[in-house]
mmCIF file of C-alpha atoms in Angstrom:
data_model
loop_
_atom_site.group_PDB
_atom_site.id
_atom_site.type_symbol
_atom_site.label_atom_id
_atom_site.label_comp_id
_atom_site.label_asym_id
_atom_site.label_seq_id
_atom_site.Cartn_x
_atom_site.Cartn_y
_atom_site.Cartn_z
ATOM 1 C CA MET A 1 -10.081 1.856 -17.710
ATOM 2 C CA GLN A 2 -7.362 4.302 -16.695
ATOM 3 C CA PRO A 3 -3.932 3.726 -18.275
ATOM 4 C CA THR A 4 -2.072 2.894 -15.038
ATOM 5 C CA ALA A 5 -2.675 2.609 -11.305
ATOM 6 C CA THR A 6 -0.083 4.247 -9.068
ATOM 7 C CA VAL A 7 0.961 2.240 -6.026
ATOM 8 C CA LEU A 8 3.022 3.839 -3.258
ATOM 9 C CA VAL A 9 5.226 1.266 -1.508
ATOM 10 C CA TYR A 10 6.614 2.220 1.907
ATOM 11 C CA SER A 11 9.280 0.152 3.652
ATOM 12 C CA ASP A 12 12.654 0.968 5.145
ATOM 13 C CA ASP A 13 13.866 -2.334 3.650
ATOM 14 C CA ALA A 14 14.692 -2.268 -0.072
ATOM 15 C CA SER A 15 14.214 -6.036 -0.341
ATOM 16 C CA THR A 16 10.651 -5.736 1.002
ATOM 17 C CA ARG A 17 9.892 -3.058 -1.592
ATOM 18 C CA GLU A 18 11.317 -5.381 -4.255
ATOM 19 C CA GLN A 19 9.171 -8.301 -3.007
ATOM 20 C CA VAL A 20 6.082 -6.106 -3.306
ATOM 21 C CA ARG A 21 6.948 -5.175 -6.890
ATOM 22 C CA LEU A 22 7.632 -8.793 -7.814
ATOM 23 C CA ALA A 23 4.472 -10.121 -6.120
ATOM 24 C CA ALA A 24 2.286 -7.543 -7.879
ATOM 25 C CA GLY A 25 3.922 -7.911 -11.254
ATOM 26 C CA ARG A 26 3.005 -5.464 -13.978
ATOM 27 C CA ARG A 27 -0.699 -6.074 -13.524
ATOM 28 C CA PRO A 28 -2.038 -7.818 -10.393
ATOM 29 C CA ALA A 29 -5.226 -8.955 -12.201
ATOM 30 C CA ALA A 30 -6.521 -8.945 -15.760
ATOM 31 C CA ASP A 31 -9.364 -6.518 -14.985
ATOM 32 C CA VAL A 32 -7.225 -3.771 -13.415
ATOM 33 C CA PRO A 33 -4.815 -1.380 -15.106
ATOM 34 C CA PRO A 34 -1.071 -1.993 -15.067
ATOM 35 C CA VAL A 35 0.610 -0.683 -11.934
ATOM 36 C CA GLU A 36 3.333 1.913 -11.589
ATOM 37 C CA PHE A 37 5.277 1.982 -8.313
ATOM 38 C CA LEU A 38 6.478 4.929 -6.259
ATOM 39 C CA GLU A 39 8.869 3.746 -3.550
ATOM 40 C CA CYS A 40 9.435 5.463 -0.213
ATOM 41 C CA ALA A 41 11.779 4.515 2.619
ATOM 42 C CA THR A 42 10.816 7.220 5.145
ATOM 43 C CA LEU A 43 7.662 8.799 6.550
ATOM 44 C CA PRO A 44 8.557 12.276 5.191
ATOM 45 C CA ALA A 45 8.927 10.743 1.710
ATOM 46 C CA VAL A 46 5.482 9.112 2.041
ATOM 47 C CA LEU A 47 3.845 12.392 3.025
ATOM 48 C CA LYS A 48 5.614 14.297 0.234
ATOM 49 C CA THR A 49 4.671 11.674 -2.360
ATOM 50 C CA LEU A 50 1.017 11.705 -1.290
ATOM 51 C CA ALA A 51 0.993 15.507 -1.520
ATOM 52 C CA GLU A 52 2.629 15.659 -4.954
ATOM 53 C CA HIS A 53 1.271 12.604 -6.820
ATOM 54 C CA ARG A 54 -2.010 10.906 -7.521
ATOM 55 C CA VAL A 55 -1.729 7.609 -5.645
ATOM 56 C CA ASP A 56 -4.326 4.869 -6.112
ATOM 57 C CA VAL A 57 -3.181 2.441 -3.391
ATOM 58 C CA CYS A 58 -0.604 2.567 -0.584
ATOM 59 C CA VAL A 59 1.258 -0.565 0.460
ATOM 60 C CA LEU A 60 2.787 0.003 3.899
ATOM 61 C CA ASP A 61 5.231 -2.271 5.725
ATOM 62 C CA GLY A 62 4.051 -2.716 9.293
ATOM 63 C CA GLU A 63 7.553 -3.766 10.329
ATOM 64 C CA SER A 64 9.343 -0.605 9.122
ATOM 65 C CA ALA A 65 11.366 1.482 11.547
ATOM 66 C CA PRO A 66 11.368 4.037 12.996
ATOM 67 C CA ALA A 67 7.885 4.800 11.626
ATOM 68 C CA GLY A 68 5.956 1.556 11.322
ATOM 69 C CA GLY A 69 3.375 1.106 8.600
ATOM 70 C CA MET A 70 0.522 0.822 11.089
ATOM 71 C CA GLY A 71 1.227 4.232 12.572
ATOM 72 C CA VAL A 72 1.818 5.696 9.120
ATOM 73 C CA CYS A 73 -1.514 4.268 7.979
ATOM 74 C CA ARG A 74 -3.395 5.810 10.876
ATOM 75 C CA GLN A 75 -1.658 9.148 10.325
ATOM 76 C CA ILE A 76 -2.413 9.367 6.614
ATOM 77 C CA LYS A 77 -6.020 8.269 7.150
ATOM 78 C CA ASP A 78 -6.343 11.254 9.539
ATOM 79 C CA GLU A 79 -4.303 13.797 7.585
ATOM 80 C CA VAL A 80 -4.532 13.117 3.843
ATOM 81 C CA PHE A 81 -7.619 14.347 2.025
ATOM 82 C CA ASP A 82 -9.136 11.565 -0.086
ATOM 83 C CA CYS A 83 -6.600 9.108 1.294
ATOM 84 C CA PRO A 84 -6.060 6.150 -1.022
ATOM 85 C CA PRO A 85 -6.849 2.649 0.232
ATOM 86 C CA VAL A 86 -4.066 1.058 2.265
ATOM 87 C CA LEU A 87 -2.764 -2.503 2.058
ATOM 88 C CA LEU A 88 -0.759 -3.232 5.192
ATOM 89 C CA LEU A 89 2.004 -5.841 5.396
ATOM 90 C CA ILE A 90 1.851 -7.437 8.836
ATOM 91 C CA GLY A 91 4.334 -9.731 10.534
ATOM 92 C CA ARG A 92 1.865 -12.327 11.814
ATOM 93 C CA PRO A 93 -1.799 -13.186 11.270
ATOM 94 C CA GLN A 94 -2.403 -12.324 14.940
ATOM 95 C CA ASP A 95 -1.565 -8.689 14.121
ATOM 96 C CA ALA A 96 -4.733 -8.305 12.053
ATOM 97 C CA TRP A 97 -6.397 -6.460 14.937
ATOM 98 C CA LEU A 98 -3.613 -3.852 14.764
ATOM 99 C CA ALA A 99 -4.283 -3.437 11.062
ATOM 100 C CA THR A 100 -7.918 -2.758 11.947
ATOM 101 C CA TRP A 101 -6.838 -0.218 14.573
ATOM 102 C CA SER A 102 -4.666 1.538 11.985
ATOM 103 C CA ARG A 103 -7.694 1.725 9.630
ATOM 104 C CA ALA A 104 -5.997 -0.266 6.876
ATOM 105 C CA ASP A 105 -8.338 -1.368 4.108
ATOM 106 C CA ALA A 106 -6.657 -4.771 3.816
ATOM 107 C CA ALA A 107 -3.734 -6.683 5.313
ATOM 108 C CA VAL A 108 -1.513 -9.538 4.212
ATOM 109 C CA THR A 109 1.198 -11.303 6.145
ATOM 110 C CA HIS A 110 4.879 -10.984 5.448
ATOM 111 C CA PRO A 111 6.703 -12.887 3.921
ATOM 112 C CA LEU A 112 4.407 -12.281 0.992
ATOM 113 C CA ASP A 113 2.340 -14.952 -0.670
ATOM 114 C CA PRO A 114 2.352 -13.571 -4.228
ATOM 115 C CA VAL A 115 -1.160 -14.799 -5.018
ATOM 116 C CA ALA A 116 -2.736 -13.444 -1.822
ATOM 117 C CA PHE A 117 -0.874 -10.162 -2.199
ATOM 118 C CA ALA A 118 -1.853 -9.694 -5.868
ATOM 119 C CA ASP A 119 -5.498 -10.507 -5.038
ATOM 120 C CA ALA A 120 -5.583 -7.979 -2.175
ATOM 121 C CA LEU A 121 -3.863 -5.296 -4.243
ATOM 122 C CA ALA A 122 -6.175 -5.865 -7.223
ATOM 123 C CA ALA A 123 -9.243 -5.568 -4.977
ATOM 124 C CA LEU A 124 -8.062 -2.186 -3.677
ATOM 125 C CA VAL A 125 -7.174 -0.968 -7.176
ATOM 126 C CA ARG A 126 -10.693 -1.925 -8.294
ATOM 127 C CA VAL A 127 -12.214 0.051 -5.438
ATOM 128 C CA ARG A 128 -10.082 3.117 -6.091
ATOM 129 C CA THR A 129 -10.535 3.138 -9.865
ATOM 130 C CA ALA A 130 -14.304 2.643 -9.486
ATOM 131 C CA VAL A 131 -14.442 5.698 -7.202
ATOM 132 C CA THR A 132 -12.358 7.920 -9.495
ATOM 133 C CA THR A 133 -14.068 7.036 -12.788
#
């Protein structure tokens, strides 16, 4: 098992980024490595972080402005080589079709249910670490 999994968290709202960190905890599941967070508040920061760091999972806020997480997800899936899996935070369950359009690997509704979020994040970490080992 790798020592840590790096999770990029994108939201223009600092409290949303904090909720993500708190919901994930240090380790979202016993069978995945501890997580380390890289926080971004803008699209340019996301693109720079993906270019400069090894990222295992991206968590993108679909409600961010001016660049929403759905558009960011679609863009990085098109532009980033070996794009990490994306967990999209959506405003309502009815927006799941938009998450599919954006090519997100998973979606959870906001406000976050810590158990559902940790389960979704752990599943994506498992996928990514299985691919890279």
